Coordinates of C-alpha atoms in Angstrom, one line a residue:
M217 CA 112.5 10.4 -153.9
S218 CA 112.1 7.6 -156.5
E219 CA 108.7 6.5 -157.8
T220 CA 109.2 3.0 -156.1
E221 CA 109.8 4.6 -152.7
S222 CA 106.8 6.9 -153.1
K223 CA 104.6 3.9 -153.9
M224 CA 106.0 2.1 -150.8
D225 CA 105.2 5.1 -148.6
D226 CA 101.7 5.3 -150.0
E227 CA 101.1 1.6 -149.3
E228 CA 102.4 2.0 -145.8
N229 CA 100.2 5.0 -145.2
K230 CA 97.3 3.0 -146.6
R231 CA 98.0 0.1 -144.2
C232 CA 98.2 2.5 -141.3
R233 CA 94.8 4.0 -142.2
C234 CA 93.3 0.6 -142.5
S235 CA 94.6 -0.5 -139.1
R236 CA 93.4 2.7 -137.5
N237 CA 89.7 2.4 -138.0
I238 CA 86.7 2.4 -135.8
V239 CA 87.0 -1.3 -135.0
T240 CA 90.6 -1.1 -133.8
F241 CA 89.8 2.1 -131.8
T242 CA 86.8 0.4 -130.2
L243 CA 89.0 -2.6 -129.2
S244 CA 91.8 -0.3 -127.9
Y245 CA 89.4 1.9 -126.1
G246 CA 87.6 -1.1 -124.7
F247 CA 90.9 -2.7 -123.4
S248 CA 91.9 0.5 -121.7
S249 CA 88.4 0.7 -120.1
M250 CA 88.8 -2.9 -118.9
V251 CA 92.1 -2.2 -117.2
T252 CA 91.1 1.1 -115.6
S253 CA 87.7 -0.2 -114.4
A254 CA 89.5 -3.2 -113.0
L255 CA 91.8 -0.8 -111.0
S256 CA 88.7 1.0 -109.7
I257 CA 86.8 -2.1 -108.6
Y258 CA 90.0 -3.7 -107.2
M259 CA 89.9 -1.1 -104.4
S260 CA 86.4 -2.2 -103.4
S261 CA 87.5 -5.9 -103.4
Q262 CA 90.2 -5.1 -100.8
I263 CA 88.1 -3.0 -98.4
T264 CA 87.9 -5.6 -95.7
T265 CA 91.7 -6.3 -96.0
L266 CA 92.6 -2.6 -95.7
E267 CA 90.2 -2.2 -92.7
R268 CA 92.0 -5.0 -90.9
Q269 CA 95.5 -3.9 -91.7
F270 CA 95.1 -0.2 -91.0
D271 CA 92.3 -0.5 -88.4
L272 CA 89.7 1.4 -90.4
S273 CA 85.9 1.6 -89.9
S274 CA 83.6 1.2 -92.9
G275 CA 82.9 5.0 -92.7
E276 CA 86.6 5.7 -93.2
S277 CA 86.7 3.3 -96.1
G278 CA 83.8 5.1 -97.6
I279 CA 85.6 8.4 -97.4
I280 CA 88.6 6.8 -99.2
L281 CA 86.4 5.6 -102.0
S282 CA 84.6 9.0 -102.3
C283 CA 87.9 10.7 -103.1
N284 CA 88.0 9.0 -106.5
D285 CA 84.8 10.9 -107.6
I286 CA 85.8 14.1 -106.0
G287 CA 88.7 14.3 -108.5
F288 CA 86.4 13.2 -111.2
L289 CA 83.8 15.8 -110.4
L290 CA 86.3 18.7 -110.4
T291 CA 87.4 18.0 -114.0
V292 CA 84.6 16.2 -115.9
L293 CA 82.8 19.2 -117.1
L294 CA 86.0 20.8 -118.3
F295 CA 86.9 17.7 -120.3
G296 CA 83.4 17.4 -121.6
H297 CA 83.3 21.0 -122.9
F298 CA 86.8 21.7 -124.0
G299 CA 87.9 18.1 -124.8
P300 CA 86.1 17.8 -128.2
R301 CA 88.2 20.8 -129.4
F302 CA 91.5 18.8 -128.9
H303 CA 93.0 15.5 -130.0
I304 CA 90.6 13.0 -128.3
P305 CA 92.6 9.8 -128.6
R306 CA 95.7 11.5 -127.1
L307 CA 93.6 13.0 -124.2
L308 CA 92.3 9.5 -123.5
S309 CA 95.8 8.1 -123.6
M310 CA 97.1 10.7 -121.1
A311 CA 94.2 10.0 -118.8
V312 CA 94.9 6.3 -118.8
I313 CA 98.6 7.0 -118.0
L314 CA 97.5 9.1 -115.0
Y315 CA 95.2 6.3 -113.9
G316 CA 98.2 3.9 -114.0
I317 CA 100.4 6.2 -112.0
S318 CA 97.8 6.5 -109.3
G319 CA 97.4 2.7 -109.1
L320 CA 101.2 2.3 -108.6
L321 CA 101.1 4.9 -105.8
C322 CA 98.3 3.1 -104.0
S323 CA 100.6 0.1 -103.3
L324 CA 103.1 2.2 -101.3
P325 CA 101.4 2.0 -97.8
Q326 CA 102.4 -1.7 -97.6
F327 CA 106.1 -0.8 -98.2
I328 CA 105.9 2.1 -95.8
S329 CA 104.2 0.2 -92.9
G330 CA 106.1 -3.1 -93.5
F331 CA 103.2 -5.1 -92.1
S332 CA 103.6 -8.8 -91.7
L333 CA 101.6 -11.8 -90.5
Q334 CA 102.7 -14.2 -87.8
L335 CA 105.7 -16.3 -88.6
S336 CA 105.8 -20.1 -88.4
D337 CA 107.1 -20.0 -84.9
G338 CA 104.1 -18.0 -83.7
S339 CA 105.8 -14.7 -83.3
P340 CA 104.5 -11.8 -85.3
L341 CA 107.0 -9.7 -87.2
N342 CA 105.2 -6.4 -86.3
S343 CA 104.9 -7.1 -82.6
S344 CA 106.9 -8.4 -79.7
E345 CA 104.0 -10.4 -78.4
D346 CA 102.0 -13.3 -80.0
S347 CA 98.3 -12.2 -80.3
S348 CA 97.2 -15.8 -80.3
K349 CA 98.7 -16.3 -76.8
V350 CA 97.4 -12.9 -75.6
S351 CA 93.8 -14.2 -76.2
L352 CA 94.2 -17.3 -74.1
C353 CA 92.5 -17.9 -70.7
R354 CA 95.0 -16.9 -68.0
L355 CA 93.9 -17.4 -64.4
E356 CA 96.5 -14.9 -63.2
G357 CA 95.1 -12.1 -65.4
N358 CA 95.3 -11.3 -69.1
Q359 CA 98.2 -9.5 -70.5
T360 CA 96.0 -7.2 -72.6
T361 CA 95.0 -5.2 -69.5
K362 CA 98.3 -3.4 -69.6
S363 CA 98.0 0.3 -70.4
C364 CA 99.2 1.9 -73.6
S365 CA 102.0 4.5 -73.6
A366 CA 101.2 8.1 -74.3
E367 CA 102.9 7.8 -77.8
E368 CA 100.7 4.8 -78.7
T369 CA 97.5 6.5 -77.5
Q370 CA 98.3 9.7 -79.5
K371 CA 99.0 7.6 -82.6
A372 CA 95.7 5.7 -82.2
E373 CA 93.8 8.9 -81.8
S374 CA 95.4 10.8 -84.7
V375 CA 93.9 10.8 -88.2
K376 CA 95.0 7.7 -90.0
W377 CA 97.6 8.7 -92.6
V378 CA 96.5 5.9 -94.9
V379 CA 93.1 7.5 -95.3
V380 CA 94.6 10.8 -96.5
Y381 CA 97.3 9.2 -98.7
I382 CA 95.1 6.7 -100.5
G383 CA 92.4 9.3 -100.8
I384 CA 94.8 11.6 -102.6
C385 CA 95.8 8.7 -104.9
L386 CA 92.2 8.0 -105.8
G387 CA 91.6 11.7 -106.4
I388 CA 94.3 11.6 -109.0
Q389 CA 92.6 8.5 -110.4
G390 CA 89.3 10.4 -110.6
V391 CA 91.0 13.1 -112.8
G392 CA 92.1 10.3 -115.1
K393 CA 88.6 8.9 -115.3
S394 CA 87.0 12.2 -116.3
P395 CA 87.4 12.1 -120.1
R396 CA 86.8 8.4 -120.5
S397 CA 83.0 8.2 -120.8
S398 CA 82.2 11.5 -122.5
L399 CA 85.0 11.7 -125.0
G400 CA 85.3 8.0 -125.8
T401 CA 81.6 7.8 -126.5
L402 CA 81.7 11.0 -128.6
F403 CA 84.6 9.8 -130.7
I404 CA 82.8 6.5 -131.5
D405 CA 79.6 8.3 -132.3
N406 CA 81.3 10.8 -134.6
N407 CA 83.2 8.2 -136.6
T408 CA 80.6 5.6 -137.4
D409 CA 77.1 5.3 -138.8
K410 CA 74.5 6.4 -136.3
V411 CA 72.7 3.0 -136.5
K412 CA 76.0 1.3 -135.6
T413 CA 76.8 3.5 -132.6
G414 CA 75.0 1.2 -130.2
L415 CA 76.9 -1.9 -131.5
Y416 CA 80.4 -0.3 -131.1
L417 CA 79.5 1.3 -127.7
G418 CA 78.2 -2.1 -126.6
I419 CA 81.5 -3.7 -127.5
S420 CA 83.6 -1.1 -125.7
I421 CA 81.3 -1.1 -122.6
A422 CA 81.2 -4.9 -122.6
M423 CA 85.0 -5.0 -122.6
G424 CA 85.0 -2.5 -119.8
M425 CA 82.6 -4.7 -117.9
M426 CA 85.3 -7.5 -117.9
G427 CA 87.4 -5.2 -115.7
P428 CA 85.4 -5.9 -112.5
F429 CA 85.5 -9.6 -113.2
V430 CA 89.3 -9.6 -113.6
A431 CA 89.7 -7.4 -110.5
L432 CA 87.5 -9.6 -108.3
M433 CA 89.0 -12.8 -109.5
L434 CA 92.6 -11.5 -109.0
G435 CA 91.5 -9.9 -105.8
G436 CA 90.5 -13.4 -104.6
L437 CA 93.8 -14.9 -105.8
F438 CA 95.9 -12.2 -104.1
G439 CA 93.7 -12.5 -101.0
K440 CA 95.0 -16.1 -100.4
I441 CA 98.6 -14.9 -100.5
P442 CA 100.1 -13.6 -97.2
V443 CA 100.6 -9.8 -97.2
D444 CA 104.3 -10.1 -96.7
L445 CA 104.7 -13.0 -99.2
K446 CA 106.2 -15.1 -96.3
Y447 CA 105.2 -18.5 -94.9
T448 CA 102.7 -18.4 -92.1
T449 CA 100.7 -20.8 -90.1
M450 CA 97.6 -18.6 -90.4
T451 CA 94.9 -19.5 -92.9
P452 CA 92.6 -17.2 -95.0
E453 CA 89.7 -18.3 -92.7
D454 CA 91.4 -16.6 -89.7
S455 CA 89.8 -13.3 -88.8
R456 CA 93.3 -11.8 -88.5
W457 CA 94.4 -12.9 -92.0
I458 CA 95.5 -10.1 -94.4
G459 CA 96.2 -10.9 -98.1
A460 CA 98.7 -9.3 -100.5
W461 CA 96.3 -6.5 -101.5
W462 CA 99.1 -4.3 -102.9
L463 CA 100.0 -6.8 -105.7
G464 CA 96.8 -5.8 -107.6
F465 CA 97.6 -2.1 -107.6
L466 CA 101.1 -2.8 -109.0
L467 CA 99.7 -5.1 -111.7
F468 CA 96.8 -2.9 -112.9
G469 CA 98.8 0.3 -112.6
A470 CA 101.5 -1.2 -115.0
L471 CA 98.8 -2.5 -117.4
S472 CA 97.1 0.9 -117.5
I473 CA 100.3 2.6 -118.6
L474 CA 100.7 -0.1 -121.3
A475 CA 97.1 0.2 -122.5
A476 CA 97.6 3.9 -123.0
I477 CA 100.1 3.4 -125.8
P478 CA 97.8 2.2 -128.6
L479 CA 95.3 5.0 -128.0
A480 CA 97.9 7.6 -128.6
T481 CA 98.5 6.3 -132.2
F482 CA 95.0 7.1 -133.5
P483 CA 94.5 10.3 -135.5
R484 CA 92.2 13.2 -134.5
S485 CA 89.5 11.9 -136.8
L486 CA 89.3 8.4 -138.5
A487 CA 89.5 8.0 -142.2
L488 CA 86.2 7.3 -144.1
A489 CA 84.2 8.7 -141.1
P490 CA 80.6 9.2 -142.0
S491 CA 79.0 12.6 -142.2
D492 CA 75.5 13.8 -141.7
N493 CA 75.9 17.6 -142.1
E494 CA 79.7 18.0 -141.9
S495 CA 82.5 15.7 -141.1
P496 CA 84.0 15.5 -137.6
T497 CA 87.3 16.8 -138.9
K498 CA 85.4 19.9 -140.3
Q499 CA 83.6 20.4 -137.0
I500 CA 86.9 20.2 -135.1
E501 CA 88.5 22.7 -137.5
N502 CA 85.6 25.1 -136.9
K503 CA 85.9 24.7 -133.1
N504 CA 89.7 25.3 -133.2
K505 CA 89.0 28.7 -134.8
E506 CA 87.3 29.8 -131.5
T507 CA 89.4 31.8 -129.1
C508 CA 89.8 30.9 -125.5
C509 CA 87.3 33.5 -124.5
D510 CA 84.8 32.2 -127.0
M511 CA 85.1 28.7 -125.6
I512 CA 84.6 29.9 -122.0
K513 CA 81.6 32.0 -123.0
S514 CA 80.1 29.1 -124.8
L515 CA 80.1 26.9 -121.7
P516 CA 77.0 28.5 -120.0
R517 CA 75.1 28.4 -123.3
G518 CA 76.0 24.8 -123.8
L519 CA 74.8 23.9 -120.2
Y520 CA 71.5 25.7 -120.8
K521 CA 70.9 23.9 -124.1
V522 CA 71.3 20.5 -122.3
V523 CA 69.4 21.1 -119.1
R524 CA 66.3 22.5 -121.0
C525 CA 65.9 19.0 -122.5
A526 CA 63.1 17.5 -120.4
V527 CA 63.6 13.8 -121.3
F528 CA 67.3 14.1 -120.5
D529 CA 66.6 15.7 -117.1
I530 CA 64.0 13.0 -116.2
C531 CA 66.2 10.1 -117.3
L532 CA 69.1 11.6 -115.4
A533 CA 67.0 11.7 -112.2
A534 CA 66.1 8.1 -112.8
I535 CA 69.8 7.1 -113.2
L536 CA 70.7 8.9 -110.0
C537 CA 68.0 7.0 -108.1
L538 CA 68.9 3.7 -109.6
L539 CA 72.7 4.0 -109.0
F540 CA 72.3 5.3 -105.5
G541 CA 70.7 2.1 -104.4
A542 CA 72.8 -0.2 -106.5
M543 CA 76.1 1.2 -105.4
G544 CA 75.9 -0.7 -102.1
N545 CA 76.2 -4.0 -103.9
T546 CA 78.9 -2.7 -106.1
I547 CA 81.2 -0.9 -103.7
F548 CA 80.7 -3.2 -100.6
G549 CA 79.6 -6.3 -102.6
P550 CA 82.5 -8.6 -101.4
K551 CA 82.1 -7.3 -97.8
Y552 CA 78.3 -8.1 -97.9
I553 CA 78.8 -11.7 -99.2
E554 CA 81.7 -12.3 -96.7
N555 CA 79.6 -11.3 -93.7
Q556 CA 76.2 -12.4 -94.8
F557 CA 77.2 -15.9 -95.7
N558 CA 80.3 -16.4 -93.5
V559 CA 82.9 -16.9 -96.3
P560 CA 86.5 -15.8 -96.5
T561 CA 87.4 -12.5 -98.2
W562 CA 89.1 -14.2 -101.2
K563 CA 86.1 -16.5 -101.8
A564 CA 83.7 -13.5 -101.6
N565 CA 85.7 -11.8 -104.4
V566 CA 85.6 -15.0 -106.5
I567 CA 81.9 -15.4 -106.1
L568 CA 81.1 -11.8 -107.0
G569 CA 83.5 -12.1 -110.0
V570 CA 81.8 -15.2 -111.4
E571 CA 78.5 -13.5 -110.9
K572 CA 79.5 -10.5 -112.9
L573 CA 81.4 -12.4 -115.6
G574 CA 79.0 -13.8 -118.2
T575 CA 75.9 -11.9 -117.1
G576 CA 77.3 -8.4 -117.1
I577 CA 79.3 -8.7 -120.3
F578 CA 76.6 -10.6 -122.2
G579 CA 73.9 -8.2 -121.0
V580 CA 75.7 -5.1 -122.2
F581 CA 76.5 -6.7 -125.6
L582 CA 73.0 -8.0 -126.0
G583 CA 71.5 -4.6 -125.2
G584 CA 73.8 -2.9 -127.8
Y585 CA 73.0 -5.6 -130.4
L586 CA 69.3 -5.3 -130.0
T587 CA 69.3 -1.5 -130.2
S588 CA 71.4 -1.6 -133.3
R589 CA 69.7 -4.6 -135.0
L590 CA 66.1 -3.3 -134.4
R591 CA 67.1 0.3 -135.1
M592 CA 65.3 1.4 -131.9
S593 CA 64.0 5.0 -131.7
R594 CA 64.2 7.0 -128.5
R595 CA 60.7 5.9 -127.5
Q596 CA 61.4 2.2 -128.1
C597 CA 64.6 2.4 -126.0
L598 CA 62.6 3.9 -123.2
K599 CA 60.0 1.2 -123.4
M600 CA 62.7 -1.4 -123.3
V601 CA 64.3 0.3 -120.2
I602 CA 60.9 0.3 -118.4
I603 CA 60.4 -3.4 -118.9
L604 CA 63.9 -4.3 -117.8
S605 CA 63.7 -2.0 -114.7
F606 CA 60.4 -3.6 -113.6
L607 CA 62.0 -7.1 -113.8
T608 CA 65.2 -6.1 -111.9
T609 CA 63.1 -4.4 -109.1
A610 CA 61.0 -7.6 -108.7
L611 CA 64.1 -9.8 -108.6
S612 CA 65.9 -7.5 -106.1
S613 CA 63.0 -7.9 -103.7
L614 CA 63.7 -11.6 -103.4
E615 CA 67.0 -10.8 -101.7
F616 CA 65.1 -10.0 -98.6
I617 CA 64.5 -13.7 -98.3
F618 CA 67.9 -15.0 -99.4
G619 CA 70.0 -14.3 -96.4
C620 CA 71.3 -15.9 -93.2
E621 CA 70.4 -15.5 -89.6
N622 CA 72.9 -14.2 -87.0
P623 CA 75.1 -17.1 -85.9
P624 CA 74.9 -18.0 -82.2
I625 CA 78.1 -16.7 -80.5
G626 CA 78.8 -17.2 -76.9
G627 CA 79.0 -13.8 -75.1
V628 CA 77.1 -11.9 -77.8
G629 CA 73.4 -11.1 -78.2
G630 CA 72.3 -12.5 -74.9
I631 CA 73.9 -16.0 -75.5
A632 CA 75.3 -17.0 -72.2
V633 CA 78.7 -18.4 -71.4
P634 CA 79.6 -20.4 -68.3
A635 CA 79.8 -18.3 -65.1
S636 CA 83.3 -19.8 -64.5
V637 CA 84.6 -17.9 -67.5
Q638 CA 85.1 -15.0 -65.2
S639 CA 88.1 -16.8 -63.7
C640 CA 89.8 -16.4 -67.1
Q641 CA 89.7 -12.6 -66.7
C642 CA 88.8 -12.0 -70.4
E643 CA 88.1 -8.3 -70.0
G644 CA 90.0 -6.3 -72.6
V645 CA 90.8 -9.3 -74.8
P646 CA 90.4 -8.2 -78.5
Y647 CA 87.6 -9.8 -80.6
E648 CA 88.8 -13.0 -82.3
A649 CA 86.0 -15.5 -82.9
V650 CA 86.8 -19.2 -82.6
C651 CA 84.8 -22.2 -83.5
G652 CA 84.8 -25.0 -81.0
S653 CA 84.9 -28.7 -82.0
D654 CA 81.3 -29.0 -80.6
G655 CA 80.1 -26.4 -83.2
Q656 CA 79.7 -23.5 -80.7
T657 CA 81.3 -20.1 -81.5
F658 CA 82.9 -17.9 -78.9
I659 CA 84.0 -14.3 -79.3
T660 CA 87.5 -15.0 -78.1
P661 CA 89.6 -18.1 -77.2
C662 CA 89.6 -16.7 -73.7
H663 CA 85.8 -17.0 -73.5
A664 CA 86.1 -20.6 -74.7
G665 CA 88.5 -21.2 -71.8
C666 CA 91.4 -22.2 -74.1
H667 CA 94.8 -22.4 -72.3
N668 CA 97.1 -23.4 -75.2
V669 CA 97.6 -22.7 -78.9
T670 CA 99.7 -24.7 -81.4
E671 CA 99.8 -23.5 -85.1
N672 CA 96.5 -21.7 -84.7
V673 CA 94.7 -24.7 -83.1
Y674 CA 93.5 -23.9 -79.6
S675 CA 93.4 -26.7 -77.1
D676 CA 92.5 -27.4 -73.5
C677 CA 89.3 -25.3 -74.0
R678 CA 87.3 -25.9 -70.8
F679 CA 84.0 -24.7 -72.1
V680 CA 84.2 -26.7 -75.4
S681 CA 82.8 -30.2 -75.2
G682 CA 84.4 -33.2 -77.0
D683 CA 88.1 -32.9 -77.6
Q684 CA 88.2 -29.4 -76.2
T685 CA 89.8 -27.8 -79.3
A686 CA 88.9 -24.7 -81.3
R687 CA 89.9 -23.0 -84.6
P688 CA 89.8 -19.4 -85.6
G689 CA 86.6 -18.2 -87.3
I690 CA 82.8 -18.5 -86.9
C691 CA 81.2 -21.9 -87.1
D692 CA 79.1 -22.9 -90.1
S693 CA 75.5 -22.1 -89.3
G694 CA 74.1 -24.3 -92.0
C695 CA 72.7 -21.4 -94.1
Q696 CA 71.8 -22.6 -97.6
F697 CA 70.9 -19.3 -99.2
L698 CA 74.2 -18.5 -100.8
I699 CA 73.5 -20.3 -104.1
P700 CA 69.9 -18.9 -104.5
Y701 CA 71.3 -15.4 -103.7
V702 CA 74.0 -15.7 -106.4
A703 CA 71.5 -17.1 -108.9
V704 CA 69.0 -14.3 -108.5
S705 CA 71.9 -11.7 -108.6
M706 CA 73.2 -13.2 -111.8
V707 CA 69.8 -12.9 -113.5
S708 CA 69.2 -9.4 -112.1
T709 CA 72.6 -8.3 -113.4
L710 CA 72.0 -9.7 -116.8
I711 CA 68.7 -7.8 -117.1
A712 CA 70.0 -4.6 -115.6
T713 CA 73.0 -4.4 -117.9
M714 CA 70.8 -4.9 -121.0
S715 CA 69.4 -1.5 -120.2
I716 CA 72.7 0.3 -120.3
M717 CA 72.9 0.8 -124.1
P718 CA 69.2 1.8 -124.6
I719 CA 69.5 4.5 -121.9
Y720 CA 72.8 5.7 -123.3
L721 CA 71.1 6.2 -126.7
V722 CA 68.2 8.0 -125.0
F723 CA 70.7 10.5 -123.6
L724 CA 72.4 11.0 -126.9
R725 CA 69.2 11.4 -128.9
S726 CA 67.6 13.8 -126.4
V727 CA 70.1 16.7 -126.7
P728 CA 71.4 18.7 -129.7
D729 CA 74.2 17.0 -131.7
D730 CA 76.8 19.6 -130.8
S731 CA 76.1 19.2 -127.0
R732 CA 76.4 15.4 -126.8
A733 CA 79.8 15.3 -125.1
L734 CA 78.8 18.0 -122.7
A735 CA 75.5 16.2 -122.0
L736 CA 77.4 13.0 -121.1
S737 CA 79.8 15.1 -119.0
I738 CA 76.9 16.6 -117.1
M739 CA 75.4 13.2 -116.5
S740 CA 78.8 11.9 -115.2
A741 CA 79.2 15.0 -113.0
M742 CA 75.8 14.7 -111.5
V743 CA 76.3 10.9 -110.9
A744 CA 79.6 11.7 -109.2
L745 CA 78.2 14.5 -107.1
L746 CA 75.0 12.9 -106.0
V747 CA 75.9 9.2 -106.2
F748 CA 79.5 8.2 -106.3
I749 CA 80.7 10.7 -103.7
P750 CA 78.0 10.3 -101.0
T751 CA 77.1 6.6 -101.4
P752 CA 80.4 5.1 -100.1
I753 CA 80.1 7.3 -97.0
V754 CA 76.3 6.6 -96.6
F755 CA 76.7 2.8 -97.0
G756 CA 79.8 2.8 -94.8
K757 CA 77.7 4.4 -92.1
I758 CA 75.0 1.8 -92.7
Y759 CA 77.5 -1.0 -92.2
D760 CA 78.9 0.7 -89.1
S761 CA 75.3 1.1 -87.6
T762 CA 74.9 -2.7 -87.7
C763 CA 78.1 -3.4 -85.9
L764 CA 77.8 -5.5 -82.7
L765 CA 81.4 -5.7 -81.7
W766 CA 84.1 -3.1 -82.3
K767 CA 87.9 -3.6 -82.1
Y768 CA 89.8 -1.1 -79.9
T769 CA 93.4 0.0 -79.9
C770 CA 94.5 1.9 -76.8
G771 CA 90.8 2.8 -76.1
V772 CA 90.3 4.2 -79.6
R773 CA 87.6 2.5 -81.8
G774 CA 88.9 0.8 -84.9
A775 CA 87.4 -1.7 -87.4
C776 CA 84.2 -3.6 -86.7
G777 CA 84.7 -7.3 -85.7
L778 CA 81.1 -8.6 -85.9
Y779 CA 78.0 -7.4 -87.7
D780 CA 74.2 -7.9 -87.2
I781 CA 73.8 -9.5 -90.6
V782 CA 69.9 -9.6 -90.5
D783 CA 69.7 -5.9 -89.8
M784 CA 72.4 -5.3 -92.5
R785 CA 70.4 -7.2 -95.1
Y786 CA 67.1 -5.5 -94.4
R787 CA 68.6 -2.0 -94.5
L788 CA 70.6 -2.5 -97.7
I789 CA 68.0 -4.3 -99.7
A790 CA 65.2 -1.9 -98.7
L791 CA 67.3 1.0 -99.9
D792 CA 68.1 -0.7 -103.1
V793 CA 64.5 -1.8 -103.9
G794 CA 63.2 1.7 -103.0
C795 CA 65.6 3.4 -105.3
R796 CA 64.8 1.0 -108.2
G797 CA 61.1 1.7 -107.7
C798 CA 61.6 5.5 -107.9
A799 CA 63.7 5.0 -111.1
L800 CA 61.0 2.9 -112.7
V801 CA 58.4 5.7 -112.1
L802 CA 60.7 8.3 -113.5
Y803 CA 61.3 6.2 -116.7
M804 CA 57.5 6.1 -117.2
V805 CA 57.3 9.9 -116.9
A806 CA 60.1 10.3 -119.4
L807 CA 58.3 8.1 -121.9
C808 CA 55.2 10.2 -121.6
V809 CA 57.2 13.3 -122.2
A810 CA 59.0 11.8 -125.2
V811 CA 55.7 10.7 -126.8
S812 CA 54.3 14.2 -126.3
Q813 CA 57.4 15.9 -127.8
D814 CA 57.3 13.6 -130.8
K815 CA 53.7 14.3 -131.4
D816 CA 54.3 18.1 -131.3
Q817 CA 57.2 17.7 -133.7
D818 CA 55.1 15.7 -136.1
T819 CA 52.4 18.4 -135.9
D820 CA 55.0 21.2 -136.6
D821 CA 56.3 19.3 -139.6
G822 CA 52.8 18.9 -141.0
N823 CA 52.0 22.6 -140.7
E824 CA 55.1 23.8 -142.5
V825 CA 54.4 25.8 -145.7
V826 CA 56.2 24.3 -148.7
D827 CA 57.5 26.7 -151.3
I828 CA 57.0 25.0 -154.7
G829 CA 58.9 27.7 -156.5
L830 CA 56.0 29.2 -158.7
K831 CA 56.8 32.4 -160.4
P832 CA 54.3 35.2 -161.3
I833 CA 53.3 35.3 -164.9

């Protein structure tokens, strides 16, 4: 090789080393976190749509969401213990690819079921009978009283295949999520100055926080598109409307696979990485000398070293309490806004997305900047977390007030309908709320006495005054608390996300350096086991317990049609505020323990005998 070619190769290698630094890794890792977190939250944004299409209860939706963290829990400790011994960027890249594949698979139920909305002529593609006409008042008897065939009844009673299928896909997604938090954080902490760890972690987490915003905004956009991408006379305000939920899974699945490519190009350890005692490369080389048996034997010792750290244990308990209460607003956030304030599913997603956009991202970045700029110690981080937790608990309490009352619906909650409605023979008519032109809501067009329907406008409604017309949906109750609720939630989200980086640093600084990745894996595993797995099921059951009207198919209960929104609000907010209060108390206990430990360490340092090297004469 000539000298000129050698110089060109050296320059090319130098350019590659310059482009593969901690900044570019942070941006690549942050982008992959944004896409994968968007894929996770997108499922939550489509809960109501999936319940409508596949006739699921909130409890069944919760089981689906829990499967994600079952796969995560089965593998997170393995990645946390063995992952640092391997090529971390490539492991992260493979995990993101697995994430993308699971996202693509989640879209298949739509292609298998071939579900469609009603066509422009009023006939549904999936049925031989127009459900709008089935719900009309018929003096000779309603057609819904016909019995189901044995095959239809057996199908309705069987376990819904979509619960099993999407549950498996989310389990695969959970495996791909396992190495993200522990190994990504460790790689950044190993390859930068300790005082800058908070800044770079803040950047990556802030980018990851953009994922929920993107997911919710696109979820709102796709929610306005018919599920079959065909023209229909239905509107998104119709209770039967189903949006194109599957488009998001195709989009985010493909983006995840693309986001994995840059991560795979980074080396095992970055050039010019700082070193306290020994470089990350040297540490990895030492770990690679261990045999498989040595690595397995070291796992119990590593677990013991972490769990004996009192501050880590107390802060972990606080995080568990905090997240358990907050997950209801995260997982079922769009569902809560949709039912509490009577807005369409797509609009609920947009509202929640706007709420999380600036506040969440700015809060995480500001928290990381403050911890890095002020060079906060562990005690200072805990003090900051206590102050922020107190503020969020107080703000969350205001949400008891900012909610709506149950709308008056004829035929529900003791609200009477005319006695002559019995002549319409509405027994067995499925729930389909309609709003009369006089502002009165009825549970079905039949209860409103409607005899005709044209392009989703019901007419000749005997029990509706005025022009005797009605439209699908619940009438506006005049509730004015949506804007105050969103405003308080935005401020609360800003303050809460500011505490993410300080508590992360408390975890990192409360365990031995060689156990940081395992400590973060233990934290992730405990959060998955005690929070992410049970909370979707628990909150799903809470939603089901507030249901007033259920939808039935061949005598088998399906999705909920109408909720008691007052009872829903009190139960969910009470659980959230109670858990935040417990977390605040635990943070105070952790601060007391940290102060005591630091005093003991200072005392031990002062009592050390210093050898000044004097020799006998």
